Coordinates of N, CA and C in Angstrom, one line a residue:
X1 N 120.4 82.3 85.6 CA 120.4 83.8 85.7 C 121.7 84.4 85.3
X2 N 121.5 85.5 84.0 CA 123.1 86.0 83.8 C 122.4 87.6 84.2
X3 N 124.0 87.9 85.0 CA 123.8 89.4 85.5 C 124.5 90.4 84.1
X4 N 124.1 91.3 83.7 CA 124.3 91.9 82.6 C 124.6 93.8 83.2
X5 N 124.5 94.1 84.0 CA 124.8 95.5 84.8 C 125.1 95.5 85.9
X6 N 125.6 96.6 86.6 CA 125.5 96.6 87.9 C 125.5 98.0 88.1
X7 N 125.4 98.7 89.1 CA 125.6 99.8 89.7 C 125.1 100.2 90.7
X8 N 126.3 100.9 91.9 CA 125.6 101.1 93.2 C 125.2 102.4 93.6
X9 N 124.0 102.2 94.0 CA 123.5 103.8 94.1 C 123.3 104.4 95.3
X10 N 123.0 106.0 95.4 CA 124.3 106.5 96.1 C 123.8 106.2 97.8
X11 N 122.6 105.1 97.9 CA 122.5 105.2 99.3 C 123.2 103.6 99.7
X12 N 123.8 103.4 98.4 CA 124.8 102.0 98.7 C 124.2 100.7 98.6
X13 N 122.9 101.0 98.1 CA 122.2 99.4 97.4 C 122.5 99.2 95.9
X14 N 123.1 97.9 95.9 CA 124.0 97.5 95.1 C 122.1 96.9 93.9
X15 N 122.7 97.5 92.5 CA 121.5 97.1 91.7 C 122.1 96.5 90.5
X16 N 121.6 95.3 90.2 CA 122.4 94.5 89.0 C 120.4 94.1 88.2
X17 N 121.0 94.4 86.9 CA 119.7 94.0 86.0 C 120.4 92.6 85.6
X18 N 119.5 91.7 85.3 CA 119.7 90.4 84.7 C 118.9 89.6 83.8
X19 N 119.2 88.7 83.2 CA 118.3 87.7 82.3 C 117.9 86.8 83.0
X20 N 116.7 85.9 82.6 CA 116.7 84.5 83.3 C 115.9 84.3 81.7
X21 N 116.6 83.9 81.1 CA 116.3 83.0 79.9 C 115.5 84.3 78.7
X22 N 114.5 84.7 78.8 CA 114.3 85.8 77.4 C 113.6 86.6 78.7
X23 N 113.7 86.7 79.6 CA 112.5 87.3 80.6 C 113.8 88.3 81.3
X24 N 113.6 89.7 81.4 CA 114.6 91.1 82.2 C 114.2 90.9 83.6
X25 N 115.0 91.5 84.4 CA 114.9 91.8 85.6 C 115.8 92.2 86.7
X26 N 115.5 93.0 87.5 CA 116.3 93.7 88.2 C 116.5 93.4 89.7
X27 N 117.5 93.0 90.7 CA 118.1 93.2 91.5 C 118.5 93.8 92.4
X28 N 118.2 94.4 93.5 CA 118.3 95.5 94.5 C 119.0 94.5 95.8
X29 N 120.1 94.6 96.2 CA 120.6 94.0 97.7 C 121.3 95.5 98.5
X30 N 120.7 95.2 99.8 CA 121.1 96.3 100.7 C 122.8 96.0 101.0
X31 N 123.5 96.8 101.9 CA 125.1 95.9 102.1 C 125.1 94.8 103.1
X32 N 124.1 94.6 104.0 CA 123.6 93.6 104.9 C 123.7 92.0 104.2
X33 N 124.1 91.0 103.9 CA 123.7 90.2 103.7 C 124.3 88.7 104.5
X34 N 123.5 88.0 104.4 CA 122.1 87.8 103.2 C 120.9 87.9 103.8
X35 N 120.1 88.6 103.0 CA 118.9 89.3 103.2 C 117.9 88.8 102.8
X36 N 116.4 88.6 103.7 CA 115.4 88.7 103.0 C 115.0 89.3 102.2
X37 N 114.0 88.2 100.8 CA 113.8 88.7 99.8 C 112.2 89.3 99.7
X38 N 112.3 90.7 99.0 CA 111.0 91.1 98.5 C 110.3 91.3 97.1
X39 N 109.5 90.3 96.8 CA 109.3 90.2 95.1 C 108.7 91.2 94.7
X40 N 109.2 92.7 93.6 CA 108.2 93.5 93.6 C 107.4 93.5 92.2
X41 N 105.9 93.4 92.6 CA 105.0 93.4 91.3 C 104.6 94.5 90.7
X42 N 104.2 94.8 89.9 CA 104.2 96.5 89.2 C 103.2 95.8 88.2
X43 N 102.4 97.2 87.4 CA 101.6 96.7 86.2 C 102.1 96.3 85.2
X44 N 101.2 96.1 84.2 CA 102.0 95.4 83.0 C 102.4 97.1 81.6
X45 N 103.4 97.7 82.5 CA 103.6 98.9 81.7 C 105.3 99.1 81.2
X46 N 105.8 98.0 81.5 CA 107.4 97.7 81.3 C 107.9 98.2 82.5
X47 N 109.2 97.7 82.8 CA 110.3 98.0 83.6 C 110.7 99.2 83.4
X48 N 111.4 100.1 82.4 CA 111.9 101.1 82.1 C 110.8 102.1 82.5
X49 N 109.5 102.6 82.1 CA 108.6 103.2 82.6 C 108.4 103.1 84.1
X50 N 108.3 101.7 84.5 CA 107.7 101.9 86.2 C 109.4 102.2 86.9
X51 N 110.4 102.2 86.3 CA 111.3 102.1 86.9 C 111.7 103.1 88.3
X52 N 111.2 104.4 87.8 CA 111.1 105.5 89.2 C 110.6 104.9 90.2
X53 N 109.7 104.2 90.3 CA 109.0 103.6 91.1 C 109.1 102.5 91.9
X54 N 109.8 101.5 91.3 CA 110.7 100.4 91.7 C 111.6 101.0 92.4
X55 N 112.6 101.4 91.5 CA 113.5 101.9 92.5 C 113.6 102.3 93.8
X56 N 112.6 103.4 94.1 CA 112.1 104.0 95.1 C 111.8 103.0 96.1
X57 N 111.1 101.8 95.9 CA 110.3 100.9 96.2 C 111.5 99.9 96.5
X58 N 112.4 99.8 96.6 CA 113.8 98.9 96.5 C 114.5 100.0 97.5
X59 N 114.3 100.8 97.1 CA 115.7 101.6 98.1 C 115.0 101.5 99.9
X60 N 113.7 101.6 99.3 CA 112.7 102.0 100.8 C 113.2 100.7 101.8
X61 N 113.1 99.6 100.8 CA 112.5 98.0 100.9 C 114.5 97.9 102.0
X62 N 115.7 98.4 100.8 CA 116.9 98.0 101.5 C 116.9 98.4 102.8
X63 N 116.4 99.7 102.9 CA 117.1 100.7 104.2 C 116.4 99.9 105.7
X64 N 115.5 98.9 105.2 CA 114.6 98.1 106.3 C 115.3 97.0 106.1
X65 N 116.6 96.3 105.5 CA 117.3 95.1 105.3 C 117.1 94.3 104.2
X66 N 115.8 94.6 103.3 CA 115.8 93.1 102.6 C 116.2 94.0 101.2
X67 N 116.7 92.4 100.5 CA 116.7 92.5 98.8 C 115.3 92.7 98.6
X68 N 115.5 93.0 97.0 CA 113.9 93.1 96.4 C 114.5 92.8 95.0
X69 N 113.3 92.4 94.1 CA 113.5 91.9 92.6 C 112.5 92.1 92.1
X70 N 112.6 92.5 91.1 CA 111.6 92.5 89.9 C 112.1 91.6 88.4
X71 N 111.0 91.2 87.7 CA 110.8 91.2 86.2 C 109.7 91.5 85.6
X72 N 110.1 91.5 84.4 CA 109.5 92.2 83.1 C 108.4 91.2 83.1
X73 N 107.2 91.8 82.6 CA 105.7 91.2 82.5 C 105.7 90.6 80.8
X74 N 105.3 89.3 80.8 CA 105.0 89.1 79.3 C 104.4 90.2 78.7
X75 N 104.8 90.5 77.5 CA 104.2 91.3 76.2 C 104.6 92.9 76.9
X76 N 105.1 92.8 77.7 CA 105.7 94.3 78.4 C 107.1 94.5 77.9
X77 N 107.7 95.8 77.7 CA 109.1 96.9 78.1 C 109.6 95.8 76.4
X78 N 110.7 95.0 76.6 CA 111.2 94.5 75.3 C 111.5 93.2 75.3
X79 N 110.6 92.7 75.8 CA 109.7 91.1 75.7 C 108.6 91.0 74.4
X80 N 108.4 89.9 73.8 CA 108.2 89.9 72.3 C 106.4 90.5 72.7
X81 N 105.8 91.1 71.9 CA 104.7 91.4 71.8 C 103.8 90.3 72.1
X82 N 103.0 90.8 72.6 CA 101.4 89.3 72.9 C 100.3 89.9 72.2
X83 N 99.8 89.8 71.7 CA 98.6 89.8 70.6 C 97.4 90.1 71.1
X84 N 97.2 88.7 72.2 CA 96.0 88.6 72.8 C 96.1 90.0 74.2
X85 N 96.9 90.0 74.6 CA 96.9 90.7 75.9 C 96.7 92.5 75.1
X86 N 97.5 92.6 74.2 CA 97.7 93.6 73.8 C 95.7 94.1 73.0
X87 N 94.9 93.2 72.5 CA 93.7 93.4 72.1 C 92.6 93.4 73.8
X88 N 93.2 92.8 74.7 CA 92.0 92.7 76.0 C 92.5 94.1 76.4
X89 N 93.5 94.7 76.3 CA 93.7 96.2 76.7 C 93.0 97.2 75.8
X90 N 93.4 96.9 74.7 CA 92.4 97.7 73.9 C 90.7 97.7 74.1
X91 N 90.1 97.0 74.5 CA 88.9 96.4 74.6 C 88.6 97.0 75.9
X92 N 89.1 96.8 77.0 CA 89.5 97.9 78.0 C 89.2 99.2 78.0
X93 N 90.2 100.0 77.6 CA 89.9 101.6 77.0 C 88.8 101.4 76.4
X94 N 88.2 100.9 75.1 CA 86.8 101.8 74.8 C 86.1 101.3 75.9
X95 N 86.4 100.2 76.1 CA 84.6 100.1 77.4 C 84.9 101.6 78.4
X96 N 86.0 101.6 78.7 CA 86.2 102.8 80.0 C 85.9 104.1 79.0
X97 N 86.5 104.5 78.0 CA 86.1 105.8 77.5 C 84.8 106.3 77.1
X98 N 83.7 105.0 76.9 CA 82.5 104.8 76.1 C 81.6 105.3 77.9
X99 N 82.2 105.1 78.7 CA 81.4 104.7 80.2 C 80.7 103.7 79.9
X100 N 81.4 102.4 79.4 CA 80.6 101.3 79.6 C 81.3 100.2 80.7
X101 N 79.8 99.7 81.4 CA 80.7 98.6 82.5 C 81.7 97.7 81.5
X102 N 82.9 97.5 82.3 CA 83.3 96.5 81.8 C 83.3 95.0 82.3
X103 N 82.9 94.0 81.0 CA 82.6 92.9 81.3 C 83.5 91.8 81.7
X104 N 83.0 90.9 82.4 CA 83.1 89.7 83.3 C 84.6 89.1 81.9
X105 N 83.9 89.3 80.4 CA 85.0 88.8 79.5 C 86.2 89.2 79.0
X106 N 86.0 90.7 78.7 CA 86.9 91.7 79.4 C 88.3 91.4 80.3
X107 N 87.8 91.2 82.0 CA 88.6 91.2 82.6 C 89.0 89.9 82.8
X108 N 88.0 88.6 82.3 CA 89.1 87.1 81.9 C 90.0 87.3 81.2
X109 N 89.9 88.2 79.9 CA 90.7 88.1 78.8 C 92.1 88.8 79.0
X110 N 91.7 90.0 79.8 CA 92.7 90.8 80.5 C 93.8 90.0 81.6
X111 N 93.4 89.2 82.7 CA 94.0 89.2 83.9 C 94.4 87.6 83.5
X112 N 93.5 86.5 83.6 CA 93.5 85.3 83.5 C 95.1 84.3 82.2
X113 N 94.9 85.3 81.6 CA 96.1 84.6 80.8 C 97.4 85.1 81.6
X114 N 97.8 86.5 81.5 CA 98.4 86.9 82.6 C 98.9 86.3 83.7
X115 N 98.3 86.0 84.6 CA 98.2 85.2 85.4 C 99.2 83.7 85.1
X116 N 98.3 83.1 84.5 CA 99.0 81.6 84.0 C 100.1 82.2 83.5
X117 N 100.7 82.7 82.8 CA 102.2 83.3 82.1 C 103.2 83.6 83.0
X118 N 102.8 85.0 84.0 CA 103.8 85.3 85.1 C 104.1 84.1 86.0
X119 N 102.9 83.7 86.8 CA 103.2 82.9 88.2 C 104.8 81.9 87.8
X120 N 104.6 81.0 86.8 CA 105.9 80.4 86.5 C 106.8 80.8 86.4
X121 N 106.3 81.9 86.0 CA 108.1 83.0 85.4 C 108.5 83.6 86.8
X122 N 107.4 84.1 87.8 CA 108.2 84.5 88.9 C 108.7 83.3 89.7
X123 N 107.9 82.3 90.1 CA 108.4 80.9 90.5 C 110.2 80.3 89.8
X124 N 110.1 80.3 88.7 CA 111.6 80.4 88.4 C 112.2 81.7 88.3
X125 N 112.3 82.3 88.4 CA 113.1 83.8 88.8 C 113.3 83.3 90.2
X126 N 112.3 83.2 91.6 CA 112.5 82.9 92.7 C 113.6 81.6 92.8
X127 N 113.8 80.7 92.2 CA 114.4 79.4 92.2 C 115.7 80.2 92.0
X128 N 116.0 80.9 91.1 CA 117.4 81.3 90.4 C 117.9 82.5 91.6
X129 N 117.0 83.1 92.1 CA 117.5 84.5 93.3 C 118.0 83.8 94.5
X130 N 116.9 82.8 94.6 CA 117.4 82.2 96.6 C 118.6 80.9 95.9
X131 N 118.8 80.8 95.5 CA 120.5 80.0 95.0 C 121.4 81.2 95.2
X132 N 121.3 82.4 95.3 CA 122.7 83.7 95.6 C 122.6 83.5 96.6
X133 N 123.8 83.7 97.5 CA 124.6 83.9 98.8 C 124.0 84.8 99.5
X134 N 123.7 85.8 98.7 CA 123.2 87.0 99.3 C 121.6 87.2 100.0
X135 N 121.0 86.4 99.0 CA 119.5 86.0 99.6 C 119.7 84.9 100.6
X136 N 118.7 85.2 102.0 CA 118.5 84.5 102.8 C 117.3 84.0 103.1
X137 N 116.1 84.7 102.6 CA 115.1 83.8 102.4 C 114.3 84.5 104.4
X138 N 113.2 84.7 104.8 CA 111.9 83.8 103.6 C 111.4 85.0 103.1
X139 N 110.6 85.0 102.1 CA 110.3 86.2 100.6 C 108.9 86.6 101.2
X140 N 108.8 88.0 100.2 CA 107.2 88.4 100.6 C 107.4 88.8 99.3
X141 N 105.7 88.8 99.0 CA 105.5 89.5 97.8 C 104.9 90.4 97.7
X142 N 104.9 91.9 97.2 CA 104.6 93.0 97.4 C 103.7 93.8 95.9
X143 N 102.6 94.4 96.2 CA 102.3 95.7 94.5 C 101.8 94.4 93.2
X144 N 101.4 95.2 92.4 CA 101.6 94.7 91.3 C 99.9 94.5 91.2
X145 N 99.6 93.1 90.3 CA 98.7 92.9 89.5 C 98.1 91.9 90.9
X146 N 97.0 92.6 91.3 CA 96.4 91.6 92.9 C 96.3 90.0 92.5
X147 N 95.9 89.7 91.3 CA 95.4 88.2 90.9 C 97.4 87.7 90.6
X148 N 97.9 88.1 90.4 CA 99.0 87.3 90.4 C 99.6 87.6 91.5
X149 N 99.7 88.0 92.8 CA 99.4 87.9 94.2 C 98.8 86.9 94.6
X150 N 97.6 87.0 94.6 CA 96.7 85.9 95.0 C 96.8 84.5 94.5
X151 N 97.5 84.3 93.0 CA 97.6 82.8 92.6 C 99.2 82.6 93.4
X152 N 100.0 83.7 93.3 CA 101.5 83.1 93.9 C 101.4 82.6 95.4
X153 N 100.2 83.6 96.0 CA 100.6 83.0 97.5 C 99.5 81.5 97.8
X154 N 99.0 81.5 96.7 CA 98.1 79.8 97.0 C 99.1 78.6 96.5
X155 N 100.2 79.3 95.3 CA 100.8 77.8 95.0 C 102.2 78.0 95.2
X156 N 102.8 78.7 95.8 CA 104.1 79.3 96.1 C 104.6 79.7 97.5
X157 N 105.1 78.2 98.3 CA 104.9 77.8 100.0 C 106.1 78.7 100.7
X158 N 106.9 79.0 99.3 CA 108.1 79.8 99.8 C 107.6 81.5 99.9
X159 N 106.5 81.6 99.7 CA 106.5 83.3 100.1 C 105.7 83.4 101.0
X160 N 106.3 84.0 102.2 CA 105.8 83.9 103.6 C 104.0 85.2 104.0
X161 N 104.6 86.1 103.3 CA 103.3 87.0 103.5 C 102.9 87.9 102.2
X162 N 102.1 88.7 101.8 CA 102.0 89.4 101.0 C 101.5 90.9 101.0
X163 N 101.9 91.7 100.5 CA 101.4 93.2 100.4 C 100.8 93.7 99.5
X164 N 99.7 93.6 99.2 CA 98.6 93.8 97.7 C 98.1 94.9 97.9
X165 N 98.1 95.4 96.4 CA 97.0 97.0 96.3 C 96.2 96.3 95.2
X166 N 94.6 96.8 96.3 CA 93.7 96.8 95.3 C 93.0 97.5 94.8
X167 N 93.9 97.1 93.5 CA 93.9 98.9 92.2 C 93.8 97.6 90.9
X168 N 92.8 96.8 90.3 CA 93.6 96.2 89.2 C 91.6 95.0 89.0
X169 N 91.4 95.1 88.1 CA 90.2 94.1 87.9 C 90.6 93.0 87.9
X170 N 89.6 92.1 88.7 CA 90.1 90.6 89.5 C 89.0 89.9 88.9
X171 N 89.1 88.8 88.1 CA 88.1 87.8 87.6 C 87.2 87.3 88.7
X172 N 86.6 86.8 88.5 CA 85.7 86.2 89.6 C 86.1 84.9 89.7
X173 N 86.9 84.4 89.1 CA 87.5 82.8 89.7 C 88.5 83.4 90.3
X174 N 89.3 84.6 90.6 CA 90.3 84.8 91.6 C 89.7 85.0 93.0
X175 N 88.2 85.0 92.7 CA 87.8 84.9 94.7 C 87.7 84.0 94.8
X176 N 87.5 82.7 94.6 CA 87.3 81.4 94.7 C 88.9 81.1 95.3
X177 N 90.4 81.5 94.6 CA 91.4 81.1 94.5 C 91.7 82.3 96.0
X178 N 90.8 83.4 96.2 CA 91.8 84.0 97.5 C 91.0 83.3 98.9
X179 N 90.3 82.3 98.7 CA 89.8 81.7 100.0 C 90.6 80.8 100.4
X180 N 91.8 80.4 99.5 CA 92.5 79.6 99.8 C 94.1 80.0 100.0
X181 N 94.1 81.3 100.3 CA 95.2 82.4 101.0 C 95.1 82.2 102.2
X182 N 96.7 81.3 102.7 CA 96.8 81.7 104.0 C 97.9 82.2 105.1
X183 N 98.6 82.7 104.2 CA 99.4 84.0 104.5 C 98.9 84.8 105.0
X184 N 99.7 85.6 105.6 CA 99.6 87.0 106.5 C 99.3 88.2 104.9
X185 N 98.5 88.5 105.3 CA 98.3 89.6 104.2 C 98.4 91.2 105.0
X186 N 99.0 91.6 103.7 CA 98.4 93.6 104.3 C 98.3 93.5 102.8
X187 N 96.7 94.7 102.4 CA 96.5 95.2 101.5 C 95.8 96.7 101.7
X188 N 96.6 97.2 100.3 CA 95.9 98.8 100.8 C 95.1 98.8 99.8
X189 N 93.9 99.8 100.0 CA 92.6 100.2 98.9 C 93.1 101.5 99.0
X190 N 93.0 102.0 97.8 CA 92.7 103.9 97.6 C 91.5 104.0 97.3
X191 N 90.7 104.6 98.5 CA 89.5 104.6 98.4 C 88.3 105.3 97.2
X192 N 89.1 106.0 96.6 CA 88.7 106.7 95.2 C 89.2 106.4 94.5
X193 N 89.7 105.2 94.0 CA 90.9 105.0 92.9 C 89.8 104.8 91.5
X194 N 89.9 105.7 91.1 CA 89.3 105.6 89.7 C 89.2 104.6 88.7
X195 N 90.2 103.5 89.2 CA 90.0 102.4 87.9 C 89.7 101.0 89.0
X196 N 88.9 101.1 89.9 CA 88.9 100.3 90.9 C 87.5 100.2 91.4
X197 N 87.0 98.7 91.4 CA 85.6 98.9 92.0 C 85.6 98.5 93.6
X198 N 85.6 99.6 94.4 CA 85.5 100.0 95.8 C 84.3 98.8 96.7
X199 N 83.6 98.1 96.2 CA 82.9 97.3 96.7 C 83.4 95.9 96.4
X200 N 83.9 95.2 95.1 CA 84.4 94.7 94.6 C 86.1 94.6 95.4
X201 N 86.6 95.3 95.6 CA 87.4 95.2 96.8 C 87.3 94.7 98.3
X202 N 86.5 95.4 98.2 CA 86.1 94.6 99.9 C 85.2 93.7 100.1
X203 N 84.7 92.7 98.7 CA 84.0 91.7 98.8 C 85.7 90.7 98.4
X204 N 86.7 91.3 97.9 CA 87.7 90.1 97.5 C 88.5 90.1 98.8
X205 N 88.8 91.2 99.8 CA 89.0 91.3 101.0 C 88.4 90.2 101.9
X206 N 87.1 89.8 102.2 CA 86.8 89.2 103.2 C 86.8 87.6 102.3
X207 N 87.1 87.9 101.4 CA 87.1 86.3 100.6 C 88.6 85.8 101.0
X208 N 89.5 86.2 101.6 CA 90.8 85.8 101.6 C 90.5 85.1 102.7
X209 N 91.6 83.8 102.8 CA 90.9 82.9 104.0 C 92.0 83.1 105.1
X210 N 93.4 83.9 104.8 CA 94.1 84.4 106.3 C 93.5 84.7 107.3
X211 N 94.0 84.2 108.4 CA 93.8 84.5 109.8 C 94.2 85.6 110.0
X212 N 95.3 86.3 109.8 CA 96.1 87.2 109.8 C 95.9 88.1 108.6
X213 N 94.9 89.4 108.2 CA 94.7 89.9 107.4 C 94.1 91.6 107.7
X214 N 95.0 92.6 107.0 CA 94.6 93.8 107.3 C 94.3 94.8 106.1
X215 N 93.3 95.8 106.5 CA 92.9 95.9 105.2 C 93.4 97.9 105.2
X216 N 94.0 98.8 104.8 CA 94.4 99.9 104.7 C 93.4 101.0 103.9
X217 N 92.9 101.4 104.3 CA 92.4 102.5 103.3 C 92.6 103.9 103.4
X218 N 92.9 104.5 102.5 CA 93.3 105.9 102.1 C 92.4 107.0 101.3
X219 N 92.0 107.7 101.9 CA 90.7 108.3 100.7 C 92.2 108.8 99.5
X220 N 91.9 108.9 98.7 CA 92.0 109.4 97.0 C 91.9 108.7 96.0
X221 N 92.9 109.2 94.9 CA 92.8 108.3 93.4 C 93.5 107.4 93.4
X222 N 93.8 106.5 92.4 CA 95.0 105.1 92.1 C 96.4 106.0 92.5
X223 N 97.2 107.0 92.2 CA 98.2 107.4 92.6 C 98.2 108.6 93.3
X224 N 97.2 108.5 94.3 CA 97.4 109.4 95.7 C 97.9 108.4 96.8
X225 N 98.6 107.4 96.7 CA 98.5 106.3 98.1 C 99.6 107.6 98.9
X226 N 99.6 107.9 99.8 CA 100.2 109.0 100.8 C 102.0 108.0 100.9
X227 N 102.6 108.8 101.0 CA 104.1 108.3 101.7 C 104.0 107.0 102.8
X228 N 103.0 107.4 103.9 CA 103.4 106.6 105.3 C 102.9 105.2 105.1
X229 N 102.3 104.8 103.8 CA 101.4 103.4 103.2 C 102.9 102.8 103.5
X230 N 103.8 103.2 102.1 CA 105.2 102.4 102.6 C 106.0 102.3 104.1
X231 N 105.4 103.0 104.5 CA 106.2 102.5 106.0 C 105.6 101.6 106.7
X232 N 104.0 101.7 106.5 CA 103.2 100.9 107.1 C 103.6 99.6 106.5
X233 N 103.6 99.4 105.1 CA 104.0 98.2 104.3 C 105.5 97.7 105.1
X234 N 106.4 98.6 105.6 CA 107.5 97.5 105.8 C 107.3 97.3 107.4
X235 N 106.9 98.4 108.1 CA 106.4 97.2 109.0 C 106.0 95.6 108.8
X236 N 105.3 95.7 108.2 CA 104.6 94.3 108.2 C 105.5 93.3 107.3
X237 N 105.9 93.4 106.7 CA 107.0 92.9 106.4 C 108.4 92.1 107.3
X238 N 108.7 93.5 108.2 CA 109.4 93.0 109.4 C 109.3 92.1 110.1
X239 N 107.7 92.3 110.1 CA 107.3 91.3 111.5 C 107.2 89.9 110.7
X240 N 106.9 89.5 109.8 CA 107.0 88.7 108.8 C 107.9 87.9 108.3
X241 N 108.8 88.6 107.9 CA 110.4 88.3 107.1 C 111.5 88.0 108.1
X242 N 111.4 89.0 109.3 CA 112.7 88.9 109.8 C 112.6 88.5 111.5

């Protein structure tokens, strides 16, 4: 891991961007340390774009004690282009503009590679974070793409609980892979989320095999989740992490 920036921002969480071999990523530590870590997942729309959002999501994450990290998604922000990922997105839009269901191949072609690509890359990102002084471990993982949630916390013994939104099309070999989740889960649904099948969520919901599992719902769209989601989120966290 080489750190390439730094700067502290003005609520005093210290943020350093870094490399870990051709893969970006960013760094959030509160002044507390060493801190539990929070892995934050985001879509595959680059770092610089979701960055309002991260941030936000890091500063929330400090003022409660923990670090948080992110990286850059294959074929995302200024990671080499992906071909295949970049044509199952395209394939995507006309199904959704045309109002056609989208298919079972669709969302293999979409999430499934995905999937196999990140989980490593976050797995070694995690190896290179909990080696700093600053990190004290144990991790949650938080947002992002639900199926790369769901494969990290089945093969990834070091992240203690997870916080998933389910906002994101899930293959159907990812319910097979969430019965074997047994982590503490919190996940929120936006119960109108427009790019989201509302039943299809709560059929991947009761497929998760935690003992320990809560499910949040909020009536609106994909970006109406209300403010108090994130407080609710670091509760659980707390009880979890620290």
């Amino acid at each position: 891991m080489h750190f390439t920036s730094e700067q502290r921002l003005d609520d005093g969480v210290l943020e350093r961007e870094f490399t870990l071999g051709e893969i970006p990523g960013i760094l959030w530590t509160p002044a507390s340390a060493p801190a539990p870590l929070i892995l934050l997942g985001h879509p595959p729309l680059g770092l610089r774009k979701m960055y309002p959002r991260l941030v936000a999501r890091a500063q929330h994450s400090a003022a409660e004690g923990f670090a948080a990290a992110t990286i850059e998604l294959p074929g995302s922000g200024d990671r080499p282009r992906w071909a295949a990922a970049e044509q199952a997105r395209a394939d995507l839009r006309r199904a959704m503009e045309a109002g056609e269901p989208v298919s079972d191949e669709i969302v293999d072609a979409l999430i499934l590679p995905l999937v196999e690509k990140v989980v490593p890359e976050w797995q070694a990102a995690l190896d290179a974070l909990l080696a700093l002084p600053e990190i004290g471990g144990p991790v949650g993982y938080s947002g992002g793409v639900i199926s790369i949630g769901i494969r990290l916390a089945v093969v990834e013994p070091r992240i203690a609980a997870a916080a998933l939104f389910a906002g994101s099309f899930v293959p159907r070999a990812m319910f097979e892979e969430a019965r074997q989740v047994t982590i503490p889960l919190h996940v929120l649904l936006q119960w109108d989320d427009e790019g989201n099948d509302r039943q299809a969520a709560l059929d991947l919901f009761d497929a998760f095999g935690s003992k320990e599992k809560s499910l949040h719902a909020n009536m609106g769209g994909h970006t109406g989740v209300p403010q108090f989601a994130g407080d609710v989120a670091a509760q659980f966290f707390t009880r979890h992490l620290k």
